[in-house]
Short mmCIF file of C-alpha atoms in Angstrom, two decimals:
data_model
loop_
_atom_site.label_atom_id
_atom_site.label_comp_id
_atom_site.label_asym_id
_atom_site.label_seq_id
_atom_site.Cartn_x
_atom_site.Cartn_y
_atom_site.Cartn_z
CA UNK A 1 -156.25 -54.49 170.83
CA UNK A 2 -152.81 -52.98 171.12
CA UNK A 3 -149.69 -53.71 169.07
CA UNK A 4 -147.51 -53.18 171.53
CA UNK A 5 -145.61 -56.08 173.17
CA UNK A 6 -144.47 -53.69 176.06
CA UNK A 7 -144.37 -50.00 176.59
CA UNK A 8 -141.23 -49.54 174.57
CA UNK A 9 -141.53 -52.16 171.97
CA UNK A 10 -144.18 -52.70 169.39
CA UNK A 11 -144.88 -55.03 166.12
CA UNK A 12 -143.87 -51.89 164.10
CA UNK A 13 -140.47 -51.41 166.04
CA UNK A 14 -139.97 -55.58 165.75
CA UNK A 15 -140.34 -56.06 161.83
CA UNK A 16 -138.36 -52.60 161.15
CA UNK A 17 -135.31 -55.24 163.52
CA UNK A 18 -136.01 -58.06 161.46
CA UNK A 19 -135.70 -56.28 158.44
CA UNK A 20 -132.36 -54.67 159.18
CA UNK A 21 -131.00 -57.89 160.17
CA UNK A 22 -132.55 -59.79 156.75
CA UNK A 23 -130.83 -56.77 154.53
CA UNK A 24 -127.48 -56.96 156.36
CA UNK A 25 -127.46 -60.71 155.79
CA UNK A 26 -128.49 -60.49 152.33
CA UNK A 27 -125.05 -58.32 152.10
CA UNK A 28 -123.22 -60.33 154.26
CA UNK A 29 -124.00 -63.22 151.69
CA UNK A 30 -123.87 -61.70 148.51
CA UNK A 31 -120.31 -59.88 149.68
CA UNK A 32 -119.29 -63.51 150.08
CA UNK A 33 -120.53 -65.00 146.91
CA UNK A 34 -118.75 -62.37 144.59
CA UNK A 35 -115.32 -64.13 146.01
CA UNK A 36 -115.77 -67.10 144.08
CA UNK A 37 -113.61 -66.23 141.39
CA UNK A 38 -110.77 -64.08 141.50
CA UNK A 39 -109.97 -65.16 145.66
CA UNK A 40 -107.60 -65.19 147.91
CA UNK A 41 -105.63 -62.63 146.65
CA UNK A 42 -101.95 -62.42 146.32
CA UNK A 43 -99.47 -60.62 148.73
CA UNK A 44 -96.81 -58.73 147.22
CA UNK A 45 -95.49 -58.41 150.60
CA UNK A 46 -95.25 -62.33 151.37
CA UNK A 47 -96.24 -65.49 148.98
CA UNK A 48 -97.41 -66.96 152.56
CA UNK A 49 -100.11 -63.94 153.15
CA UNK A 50 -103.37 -65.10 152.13
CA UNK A 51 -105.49 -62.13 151.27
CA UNK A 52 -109.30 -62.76 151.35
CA UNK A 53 -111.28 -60.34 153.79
CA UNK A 54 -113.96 -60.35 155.46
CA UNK A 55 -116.30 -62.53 154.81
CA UNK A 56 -114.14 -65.27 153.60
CA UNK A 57 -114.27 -67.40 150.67
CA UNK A 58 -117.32 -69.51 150.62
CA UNK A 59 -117.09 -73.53 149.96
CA UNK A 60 -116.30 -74.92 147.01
CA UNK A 61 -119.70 -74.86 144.65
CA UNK A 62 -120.12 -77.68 141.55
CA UNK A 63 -121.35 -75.91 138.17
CA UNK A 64 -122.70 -77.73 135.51
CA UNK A 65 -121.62 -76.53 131.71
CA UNK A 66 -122.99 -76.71 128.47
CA UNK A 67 -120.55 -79.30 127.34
CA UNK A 68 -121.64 -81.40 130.33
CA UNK A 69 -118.41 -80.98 131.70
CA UNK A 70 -118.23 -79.58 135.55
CA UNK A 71 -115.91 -76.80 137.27
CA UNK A 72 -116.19 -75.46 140.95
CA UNK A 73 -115.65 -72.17 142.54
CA UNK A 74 -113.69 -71.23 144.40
CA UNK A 75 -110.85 -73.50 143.05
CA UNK A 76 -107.44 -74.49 143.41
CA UNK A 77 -106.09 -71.77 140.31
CA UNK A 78 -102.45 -73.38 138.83
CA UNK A 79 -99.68 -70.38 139.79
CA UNK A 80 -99.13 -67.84 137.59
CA UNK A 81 -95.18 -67.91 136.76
CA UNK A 82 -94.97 -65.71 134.19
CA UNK A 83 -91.98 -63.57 134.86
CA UNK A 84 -93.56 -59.26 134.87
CA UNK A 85 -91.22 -57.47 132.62
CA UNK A 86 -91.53 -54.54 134.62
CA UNK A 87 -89.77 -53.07 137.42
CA UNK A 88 -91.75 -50.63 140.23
CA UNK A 89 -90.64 -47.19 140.43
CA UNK A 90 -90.83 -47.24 144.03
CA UNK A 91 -90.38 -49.51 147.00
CA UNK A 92 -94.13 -49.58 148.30
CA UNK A 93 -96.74 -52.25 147.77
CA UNK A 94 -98.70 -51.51 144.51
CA UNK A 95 -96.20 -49.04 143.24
CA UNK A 96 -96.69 -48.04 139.84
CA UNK A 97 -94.57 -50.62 137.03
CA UNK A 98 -92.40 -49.12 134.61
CA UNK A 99 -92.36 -51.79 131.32
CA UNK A 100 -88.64 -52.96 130.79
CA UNK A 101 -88.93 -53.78 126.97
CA UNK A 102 -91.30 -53.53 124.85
CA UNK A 103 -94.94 -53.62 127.19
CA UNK A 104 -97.03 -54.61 123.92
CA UNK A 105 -95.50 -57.89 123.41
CA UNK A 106 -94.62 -58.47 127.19
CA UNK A 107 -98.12 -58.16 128.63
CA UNK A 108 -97.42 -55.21 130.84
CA UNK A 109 -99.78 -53.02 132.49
CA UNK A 110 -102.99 -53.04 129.23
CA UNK A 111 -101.39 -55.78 127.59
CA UNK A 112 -101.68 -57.94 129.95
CA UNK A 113 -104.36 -60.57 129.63
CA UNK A 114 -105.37 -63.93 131.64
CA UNK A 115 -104.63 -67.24 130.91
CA UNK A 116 -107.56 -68.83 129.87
CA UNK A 117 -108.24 -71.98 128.56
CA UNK A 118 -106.06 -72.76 125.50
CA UNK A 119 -108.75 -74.06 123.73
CA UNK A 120 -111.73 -72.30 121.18
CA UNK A 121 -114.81 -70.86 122.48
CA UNK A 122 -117.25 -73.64 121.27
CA UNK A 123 -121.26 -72.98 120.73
CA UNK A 124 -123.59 -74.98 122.38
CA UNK A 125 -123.43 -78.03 119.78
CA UNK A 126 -119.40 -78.06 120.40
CA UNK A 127 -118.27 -76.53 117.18
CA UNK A 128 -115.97 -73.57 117.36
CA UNK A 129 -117.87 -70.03 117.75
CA UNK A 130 -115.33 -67.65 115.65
CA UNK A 131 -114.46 -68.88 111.98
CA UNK A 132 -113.50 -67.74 109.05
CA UNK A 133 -115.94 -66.70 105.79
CA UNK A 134 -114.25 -69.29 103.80
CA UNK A 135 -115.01 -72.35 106.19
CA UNK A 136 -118.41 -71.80 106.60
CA UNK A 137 -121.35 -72.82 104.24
CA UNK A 138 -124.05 -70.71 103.52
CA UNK A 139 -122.64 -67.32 105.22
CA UNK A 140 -121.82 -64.03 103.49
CA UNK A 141 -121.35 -60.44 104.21
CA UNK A 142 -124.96 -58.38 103.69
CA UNK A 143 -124.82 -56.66 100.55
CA UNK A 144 -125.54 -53.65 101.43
CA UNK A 145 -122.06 -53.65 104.11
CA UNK A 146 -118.70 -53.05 102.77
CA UNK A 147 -117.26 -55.71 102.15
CA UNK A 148 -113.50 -55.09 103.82
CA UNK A 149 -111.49 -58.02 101.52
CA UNK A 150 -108.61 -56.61 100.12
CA UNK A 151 -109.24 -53.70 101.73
CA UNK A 152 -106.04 -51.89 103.15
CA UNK A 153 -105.51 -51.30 106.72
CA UNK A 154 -103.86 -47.93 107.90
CA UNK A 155 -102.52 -47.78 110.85
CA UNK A 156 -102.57 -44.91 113.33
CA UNK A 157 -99.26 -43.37 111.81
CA UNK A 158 -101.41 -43.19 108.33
CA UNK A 159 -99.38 -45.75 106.33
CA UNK A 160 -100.45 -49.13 105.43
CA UNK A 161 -100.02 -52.19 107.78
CA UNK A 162 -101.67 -54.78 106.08
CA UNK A 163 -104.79 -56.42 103.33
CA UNK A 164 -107.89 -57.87 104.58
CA UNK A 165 -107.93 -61.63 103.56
CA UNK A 166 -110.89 -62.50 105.15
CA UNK A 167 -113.41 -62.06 108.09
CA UNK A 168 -114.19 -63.62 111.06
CA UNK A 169 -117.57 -64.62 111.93
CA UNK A 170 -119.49 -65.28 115.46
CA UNK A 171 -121.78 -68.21 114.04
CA UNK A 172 -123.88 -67.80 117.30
CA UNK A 173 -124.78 -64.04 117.31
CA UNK A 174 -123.93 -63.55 113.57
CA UNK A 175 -121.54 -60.39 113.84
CA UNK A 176 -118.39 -60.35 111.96
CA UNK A 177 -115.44 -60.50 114.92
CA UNK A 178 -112.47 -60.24 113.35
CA UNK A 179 -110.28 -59.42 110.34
CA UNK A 180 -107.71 -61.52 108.98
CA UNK A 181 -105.35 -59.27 107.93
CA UNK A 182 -101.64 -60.03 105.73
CA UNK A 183 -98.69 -58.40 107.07
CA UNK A 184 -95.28 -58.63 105.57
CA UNK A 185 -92.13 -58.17 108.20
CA UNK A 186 -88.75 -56.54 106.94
CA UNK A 187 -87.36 -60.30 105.47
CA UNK A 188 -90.13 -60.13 103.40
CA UNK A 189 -92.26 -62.35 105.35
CA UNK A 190 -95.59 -63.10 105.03
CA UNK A 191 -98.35 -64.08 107.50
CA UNK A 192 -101.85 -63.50 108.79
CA UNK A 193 -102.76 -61.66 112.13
CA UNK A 194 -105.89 -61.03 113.59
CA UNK A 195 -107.55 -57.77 113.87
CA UNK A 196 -110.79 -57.34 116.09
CA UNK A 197 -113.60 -55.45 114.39
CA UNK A 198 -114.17 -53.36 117.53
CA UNK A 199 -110.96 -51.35 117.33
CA UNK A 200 -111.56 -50.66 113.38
CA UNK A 201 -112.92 -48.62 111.23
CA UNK A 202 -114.35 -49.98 107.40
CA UNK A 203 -114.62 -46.83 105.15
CA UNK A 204 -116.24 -48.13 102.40
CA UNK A 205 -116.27 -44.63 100.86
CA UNK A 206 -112.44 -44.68 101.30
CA UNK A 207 -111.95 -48.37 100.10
CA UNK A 208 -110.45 -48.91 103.39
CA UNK A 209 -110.16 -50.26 106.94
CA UNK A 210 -108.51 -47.72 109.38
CA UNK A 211 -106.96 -48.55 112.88
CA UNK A 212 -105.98 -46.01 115.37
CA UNK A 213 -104.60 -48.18 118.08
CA UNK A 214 -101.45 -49.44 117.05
CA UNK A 215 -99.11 -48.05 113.96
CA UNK A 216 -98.73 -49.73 110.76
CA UNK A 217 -95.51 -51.27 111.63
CA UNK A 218 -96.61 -52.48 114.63
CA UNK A 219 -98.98 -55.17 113.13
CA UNK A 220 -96.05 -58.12 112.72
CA UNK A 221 -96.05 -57.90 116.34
CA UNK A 222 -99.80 -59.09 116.83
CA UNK A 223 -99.36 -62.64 118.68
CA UNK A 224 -99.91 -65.39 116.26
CA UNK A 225 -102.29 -68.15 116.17
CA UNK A 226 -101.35 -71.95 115.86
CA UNK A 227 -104.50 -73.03 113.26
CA UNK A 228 -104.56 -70.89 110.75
CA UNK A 229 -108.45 -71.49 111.10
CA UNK A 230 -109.24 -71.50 114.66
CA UNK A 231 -108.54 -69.13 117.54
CA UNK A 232 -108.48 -70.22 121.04
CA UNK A 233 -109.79 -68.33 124.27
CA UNK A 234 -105.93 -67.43 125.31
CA UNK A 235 -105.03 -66.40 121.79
CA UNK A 236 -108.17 -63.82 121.61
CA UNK A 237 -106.94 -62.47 125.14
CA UNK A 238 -103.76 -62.02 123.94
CA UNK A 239 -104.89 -60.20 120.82
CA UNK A 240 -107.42 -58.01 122.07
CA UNK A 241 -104.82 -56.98 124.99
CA UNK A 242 -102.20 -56.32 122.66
CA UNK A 243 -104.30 -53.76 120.15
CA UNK A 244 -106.09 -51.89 123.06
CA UNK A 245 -102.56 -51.22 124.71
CA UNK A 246 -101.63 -49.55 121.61
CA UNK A 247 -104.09 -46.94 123.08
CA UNK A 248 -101.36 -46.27 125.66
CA UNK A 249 -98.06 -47.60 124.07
CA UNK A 250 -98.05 -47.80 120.62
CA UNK A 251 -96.57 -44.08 120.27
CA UNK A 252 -94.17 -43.04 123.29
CA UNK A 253 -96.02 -39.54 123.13
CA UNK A 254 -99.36 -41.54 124.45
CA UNK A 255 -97.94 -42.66 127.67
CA UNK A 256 -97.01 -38.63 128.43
CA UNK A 257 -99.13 -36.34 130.34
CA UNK A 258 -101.61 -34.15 129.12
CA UNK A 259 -100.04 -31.06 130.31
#
C-alpha cells in the first residue's frame, strides 16, 4: 500500500505542512496574548498614533482574583499625566533624557516606577502582606540572625544615615522585607523611611547595616508612607525605584563613563 497521495505528495510531506502551519499559529497566538498588558503603545511622535503591531491586541479577557474581585485585559489604562522632568538631548524619537532636577525624587530614567494600585498588597485572607515586627503576634527574628534593631545604617559615602527601628515582615513567605529606618533632616527632624532588605547589607560582626546605593544624606529623601504601619503597592514602587537609582545617581561620578 503506498503513502503517497500523488507522485509528488505523500502523508510524510502532508503532516511535515500541517505541522508548520500548527507552530506558526501557536506563535501567531501567543505573540498576541503577550499584548494584554502593557498595549497600544504610546507615540511620541503623535498622541493620535496608536502603536500596537502586528498581531493586534486581542479582546478584552475577564480574570477572576483572589479577593473575588474581577479585572480584564486589555483595558482602558487612566492617562498617565505626570509631567517627565527631563528634557531629550536630541530631537529624534527615543532620544536619550537628560534629568532636569534632581532624577531620584522626580522618577527619571531608574527612578521611575508605575502607578499601581494605591492600596497594600493583601494575602489571600485580605490582611496586609508586609508589616511591621511590632504588629504582629507570635513572629520574631531567628536567633541565630542578627538582629538589625538599633543597628546603624551607613550609607555608600561611609557615614551614618539612619537606626533600624524595626523590620518588615512578608507574613506569606516569612522573609523579613524591609527596614524601618530613623532619619533626622537638617531642622532636626525626625521620621521613619523604608529601606528594602535586598539593597542591604546586616554585618552582625560590625553591629551594623550597610547600604551602597544611595549616601547617608540621601535617606530624608526616601518617599514617605501615609500609615506609619502599612505600605501600599505605589509606595513600595516608589521606594524600591528610588534606592536602586542611587546605583546610577546618587554620586554624579556614577552616571560618568567608564573610560
Amino acid at each position: 500500500m503506498s503513502a503517497a497521495f500523488t507522485q509528488y505528495i505523500d502523508v510524510a510531506q502532508v503532516v511535515l505542512y500541517v505541522f508548520w502551519a500548527f507552530l506558526a499559529g501557536i506563535i501567531i497566538y501567543l505573540h498576541r496574548e503577550d499584548k494584554r498588558e502593557g498595549y497600544p503603545l504610546e507615540s511620541e511622535r503623535s498622541a493620535n498614533i496608536t502603536v500596537q503591531g502586528w498581531p493586534s491586541v486581542p479582546a478584552p479577557k475577564e480574570y477572576l482574583l483572589a479577593d473575588g474581585s474581577k479585572v480584564y485585559a486589555p483595558r482602558a489604562e487612566p492617562y498617565d499625566a505626570r509631567p517627565v522632568k527631563a528634557t531629550p538631548i536630541g530631537p529624534w524619537p527615543g532620544a536619550p533624557l537628560e534629568p532636569d532636577g534632581d532624577p531620584m525624587v522626580d522618577g527619571v530614567g531608574p527612578a521611575s516606577y508605575a502607578e499601581r494600585l494605591d492600596i497594600p498588597d493583601a494575602t489571600v485572607n485580605g490582611t496586609p502582606k508586609l508589616v511591621p515586627l511590632r504588629r504582629t503576634e507570635g513572629w520574631h527574628i531567628e536567633e541565630r540572625d542578627p538582629d538589625p534593631r538599633g543597628m546603624p545604617v551607613i550609607g555608600a559615602d561611609g557615614k551614618v544615615g539612619g537606626t533600624v527601628k524595626d523590620v518588615w515582615v512578608d507574613v506569606s513567605e516569612y522573609i523579613m522585607r524591609y527596614l524601618e529606618v530613623e532619619v533626622t533632616d537638617k531642622a532636626g527632624n525626625t521620621r521613619n523611611v523604608l529601606l528594602p532588605t535586598t539593597l542591604s547589607r546586616i554585618w552582625a560582626s560590625r553591629n551594623r547595616v550597610e547600604v551602597k546605593s544611595i549616601t547617608s544624606k540621601q535617606f530624608t529623601k526616601v518617599p514617605a508612607i501615609r500609615n506609619p504601619d502599612v505600605v501600599t503597592r505605589l509606595e513600595e514602587d516608589r521606594i524600591c525605584a528610588f534606592y536602586a537609582s542611587g546605583h546610577l545617581y546618587a554620586i554624579p561620578e556614577r552616571a560618568e563613563p567608564l573610560v
